[in-house]
């Protein structure tokens, strides 16, 4: 049973470009969470999605960031017009239960570097 | 507003001795607490958890203690091994407050543990 799969592992973008980060949850998991870890900091919650729905985006920056989890395919975190401050490790986690569950299972992350 | 705090950025311990990692929280609605371990270039992996109805949970070399009145929890690793060297994150969740709970975890800043051979 494969774990949470994230790709790419490393992504380099120039300022102003778009970044697309993909996450395939564990088999049977329909709840996806995105976290961001800035250098020397902990993981900060960004957004929680179920299939086709955004449930909680309270941690998402109001501009340039969006997320989706379509009925078919992986969850996508999209960052438009990237800036240097977006450089961070972005982790996706999945859960079979969502709000009634407990622990989250994390992927290996995508390291975004903005030049 | 840092709801979960790990005030020690790093800890160094000799192999075979006890490692104690600490975590404080401010939100009284938190009722479920977890510890995650993270190696460089990898995602966090679940280590151990505790519900607020308990004050101790043990799993092999790992024990988590919860002091609700002090809003404090700690992770004890004994005996410590070099392979335990990693960043340890404390996390909390408010599972019983259905109207606001989405299952998200709130993380501390992490403590880097180094176990010396």
Tab-separated table of N, CA, C and O in Angstrom, chain A residues 9 33 35 37 40-45 48 55-56 58 91 98-109, chain B residues 2 32 34 36 38 41-46 49 87 89 93 95 100-110:
chain	number	residue	atom	x	y	z
A	9	UNK	N	9.602	16.357	-6.229
A	9	UNK	CA	10.290	16.485	-4.942
A	9	UNK	C	10.947	17.855	-4.817
A	9	UNK	O	10.997	18.430	-3.734
A	33	UNK	N	-4.760	17.318	3.362
A	33	UNK	CA	-4.333	18.542	4.053
A	33	UNK	C	-3.010	18.994	3.442
A	33	UNK	O	-2.129	18.179	3.183
A	35	UNK	N	0.305	21.507	4.118
A	35	UNK	CA	1.061	22.267	5.112
A	35	UNK	C	2.275	22.889	4.432
A	35	UNK	O	2.798	22.369	3.456
A	37	UNK	N	6.202	24.474	5.373
A	37	UNK	CA	7.246	24.645	6.383
A	37	UNK	C	8.284	25.614	5.844
A	37	UNK	O	9.028	25.303	4.907
A	40	UNK	N	13.507	26.920	9.279
A	40	UNK	CA	13.632	27.072	10.738
A	40	UNK	C	12.281	27.228	11.437
A	40	UNK	O	12.230	27.704	12.573
A	41	UNK	N	11.198	26.827	10.796
A	41	UNK	CA	9.881	26.924	11.429
A	41	UNK	C	9.171	25.586	11.412
A	41	UNK	O	9.614	24.630	10.774
A	42	UNK	N	8.055	25.520	12.128
A	42	UNK	CA	7.241	24.315	12.126
A	42	UNK	C	6.330	24.276	10.922
A	42	UNK	O	6.382	25.123	10.043
A	43	UNK	N	5.502	23.244	10.873
A	43	UNK	CA	4.560	23.101	9.776
A	43	UNK	C	3.320	23.950	10.036
A	43	UNK	O	2.709	23.857	11.099
A	44	UNK	N	2.953	24.734	9.049
A	44	UNK	CA	1.778	25.603	9.166
A	44	UNK	C	0.664	25.081	8.261
A	44	UNK	O	0.878	24.882	7.063
A	45	UNK	N	-0.509	24.895	8.848
A	45	UNK	CA	-1.667	24.425	8.094
A	45	UNK	C	-2.058	25.440	7.026
A	45	UNK	O	-2.057	26.651	7.270
A	48	UNK	N	-7.560	22.313	3.871
A	48	UNK	CA	-8.088	20.956	4.018
A	48	UNK	C	-9.161	20.750	2.955
A	48	UNK	O	-10.069	21.571	2.809
A	55	UNK	N	-12.760	22.411	2.366
A	55	UNK	CA	-13.472	22.437	3.635
A	55	UNK	C	-12.960	23.564	4.536
A	55	UNK	O	-13.732	24.246	5.201
A	56	UNK	N	-11.663	23.737	4.580
A	56	UNK	CA	-11.071	24.735	5.468
A	56	UNK	C	-9.849	25.311	4.777
A	56	UNK	O	-8.887	24.598	4.545
A	58	UNK	N	-8.479	28.259	5.918
A	58	UNK	CA	-8.145	29.356	6.827
A	58	UNK	C	-6.653	29.669	6.878
A	58	UNK	O	-6.266	30.766	7.258
A	91	UNK	N	4.156	20.219	2.328
A	91	UNK	CA	3.815	18.836	2.645
A	91	UNK	C	2.319	18.617	2.489
A	91	UNK	O	1.501	19.443	2.880
A	98	UNK	N	-10.779	12.294	8.251
A	98	UNK	CA	-10.984	13.730	8.336
A	98	UNK	C	-11.241	14.167	9.760
A	98	UNK	O	-10.500	13.798	10.667
A	99	UNK	N	-12.312	14.925	9.978
A	99	UNK	CA	-12.560	15.498	11.299
A	99	UNK	C	-12.750	14.472	12.402
A	99	UNK	O	-12.576	14.789	13.573
A	100	UNK	N	-13.156	13.277	12.077
A	100	UNK	CA	-13.368	12.277	13.122
A	100	UNK	C	-12.130	11.431	13.333
A	100	UNK	O	-12.139	10.519	14.144
A	101	UNK	N	-11.096	11.725	12.584
A	101	UNK	CA	-9.891	10.917	12.661
A	101	UNK	C	-8.876	11.486	13.622
A	101	UNK	O	-9.137	12.420	14.363
A	102	UNK	N	-7.733	10.921	13.573
A	102	UNK	CA	-6.682	11.317	14.495
A	102	UNK	C	-5.428	11.692	13.724
A	102	UNK	O	-5.282	12.809	13.285
A	103	UNK	N	-4.540	10.750	13.558
A	103	UNK	CA	-3.275	11.129	12.944
A	103	UNK	C	-3.415	11.306	11.437
A	103	UNK	O	-4.307	10.768	10.800
A	104	UNK	N	-2.490	12.107	10.925
A	104	UNK	CA	-2.373	12.334	9.490
A	104	UNK	C	-1.130	11.612	8.979
A	104	UNK	O	-0.137	11.473	9.698
A	105	UNK	N	-1.207	11.190	7.716
A	105	UNK	CA	-0.078	10.521	7.075
A	105	UNK	C	0.520	11.482	6.055
A	105	UNK	O	-0.190	11.950	5.157
A	106	UNK	N	1.799	11.763	6.189
A	106	UNK	CA	2.442	12.787	5.375
A	106	UNK	C	3.227	12.201	4.213
A	106	UNK	O	3.814	11.114	4.314
A	107	UNK	N	3.276	12.980	3.130
A	107	UNK	CA	4.170	12.686	2.031
A	107	UNK	C	5.565	13.238	2.315
A	107	UNK	O	5.800	13.856	3.359
A	108	UNK	N	6.468	13.020	1.363
A	108	UNK	CA	7.859	13.461	1.552
A	108	UNK	C	8.072	14.925	1.241
A	108	UNK	O	9.153	15.456	1.490
A	109	UNK	N	7.048	15.565	0.697
A	109	UNK	CA	7.134	17.000	0.507
A	109	UNK	C	7.669	17.420	-0.857
A	109	UNK	O	8.299	16.641	-1.575
B	2	UNK	N	1.111	31.547	18.392
B	2	UNK	CA	1.672	30.208	18.431
B	2	UNK	C	0.922	29.412	19.496
B	2	UNK	O	1.184	29.548	20.677
B	32	UNK	N	-6.331	16.232	21.840
B	32	UNK	CA	-5.595	15.111	21.282
B	32	UNK	C	-4.241	15.626	20.860
B	32	UNK	O	-4.144	16.659	20.183
B	34	UNK	N	-0.090	14.708	19.551
B	34	UNK	CA	0.703	13.744	18.811
B	34	UNK	C	2.150	14.205	18.774
B	34	UNK	O	2.441	15.405	18.854
B	36	UNK	N	5.440	13.754	16.140
B	36	UNK	CA	5.927	13.308	14.848
B	36	UNK	C	7.437	13.447	14.832
B	36	UNK	O	8.004	14.331	15.444
B	38	UNK	N	10.805	13.670	12.202
B	38	UNK	CA	11.100	14.047	10.819
B	38	UNK	C	12.602	13.990	10.563
B	38	UNK	O	13.384	14.658	11.236
B	41	UNK	N	14.764	15.928	4.465
B	41	UNK	CA	14.279	15.590	3.121
B	41	UNK	C	13.184	14.518	3.138
B	41	UNK	O	12.912	13.896	2.106
B	42	UNK	N	12.567	14.301	4.293
B	42	UNK	CA	11.447	13.368	4.364
B	42	UNK	C	10.265	14.062	5.029
B	42	UNK	O	10.407	15.103	5.664
B	43	UNK	N	9.090	13.463	4.878
B	43	UNK	CA	7.925	13.991	5.567
B	43	UNK	C	7.886	13.523	7.007
B	43	UNK	O	8.560	12.574	7.390
B	44	UNK	N	7.097	14.207	7.839
B	44	UNK	CA	6.954	13.770	9.235
B	44	UNK	C	6.301	12.394	9.304
B	44	UNK	O	5.396	12.094	8.530
B	45	UNK	N	6.753	11.581	10.237
B	45	UNK	CA	6.140	10.277	10.465
B	45	UNK	C	5.599	10.233	11.886
B	45	UNK	O	6.243	10.703	12.830
B	46	UNK	N	4.427	9.654	12.026
B	46	UNK	CA	3.765	9.571	13.317
B	46	UNK	C	4.576	8.712	14.285
B	46	UNK	O	5.078	7.646	13.922
B	49	UNK	N	0.836	9.119	20.292
B	49	UNK	CA	-0.194	10.115	20.564
B	49	UNK	C	-0.797	9.881	21.948
B	49	UNK	O	-0.564	8.845	22.574
B	87	UNK	N	14.303	15.657	13.855
B	87	UNK	CA	13.509	16.762	14.388
B	87	UNK	C	12.186	16.191	14.892
B	87	UNK	O	11.532	15.404	14.190
B	89	UNK	N	8.388	16.951	16.260
B	89	UNK	CA	7.319	17.949	16.285
B	89	UNK	C	6.199	17.486	17.203
B	89	UNK	O	5.743	16.340	17.114
B	93	UNK	N	-4.742	18.758	18.345
B	93	UNK	CA	-5.985	18.820	17.596
B	93	UNK	C	-7.147	18.967	18.568
B	93	UNK	O	-7.076	18.482	19.703
B	95	UNK	N	-10.533	17.621	18.673
B	95	UNK	CA	-11.383	16.652	17.974
B	95	UNK	C	-12.841	16.690	18.408
B	95	UNK	O	-13.721	16.266	17.675
B	100	UNK	N	-16.007	23.353	14.747
B	100	UNK	CA	-14.795	24.018	14.256
B	100	UNK	C	-13.700	23.032	13.896
B	100	UNK	O	-12.681	23.404	13.341
B	101	UNK	N	-13.931	21.764	14.208
B	101	UNK	CA	-12.875	20.791	13.962
B	101	UNK	C	-12.881	20.331	12.511
B	101	UNK	O	-13.913	19.967	11.967
B	102	UNK	N	-11.720	20.389	11.897
B	102	UNK	CA	-11.620	19.856	10.541
B	102	UNK	C	-10.569	18.751	10.482
B	102	UNK	O	-10.199	18.312	9.411
B	103	UNK	N	-10.089	18.343	11.629
B	103	UNK	CA	-9.078	17.299	11.673
B	103	UNK	C	-7.672	17.818	11.475
B	103	UNK	O	-6.712	17.050	11.473
B	104	UNK	N	-7.530	19.129	11.303
B	104	UNK	CA	-6.190	19.652	11.074
B	104	UNK	C	-5.381	19.603	12.361
B	104	UNK	O	-5.922	19.687	13.463
B	105	UNK	N	-4.092	19.455	12.214
B	105	UNK	CA	-3.180	19.451	13.342
B	105	UNK	C	-2.442	20.778	13.402
B	105	UNK	O	-2.067	21.334	12.382
B	106	UNK	N	-2.243	21.257	14.635
B	106	UNK	CA	-1.461	22.465	14.864
B	106	UNK	C	-0.103	22.029	15.405
B	106	UNK	O	-0.047	21.356	16.437
B	107	UNK	N	0.967	22.439	14.731
B	107	UNK	CA	2.305	21.966	15.056
B	107	UNK	C	3.107	23.005	15.830
B	107	UNK	O	2.950	24.220	15.639
B	108	UNK	N	4.008	22.498	16.670
B	108	UNK	CA	5.035	23.334	17.270
B	108	UNK	C	6.179	23.534	16.283
B	108	UNK	O	6.163	23.014	15.165
B	109	UNK	N	7.190	24.281	16.727
B	109	UNK	CA	8.293	24.660	15.835
B	109	UNK	C	9.289	23.522	15.628
B	109	UNK	O	10.112	23.564	14.729
B	110	UNK	N	9.239	22.519	16.493
B	110	UNK	CA	10.154	21.398	16.388
B	110	UNK	C	11.363	21.523	17.288
B	110	UNK	O	11.813	22.628	17.630
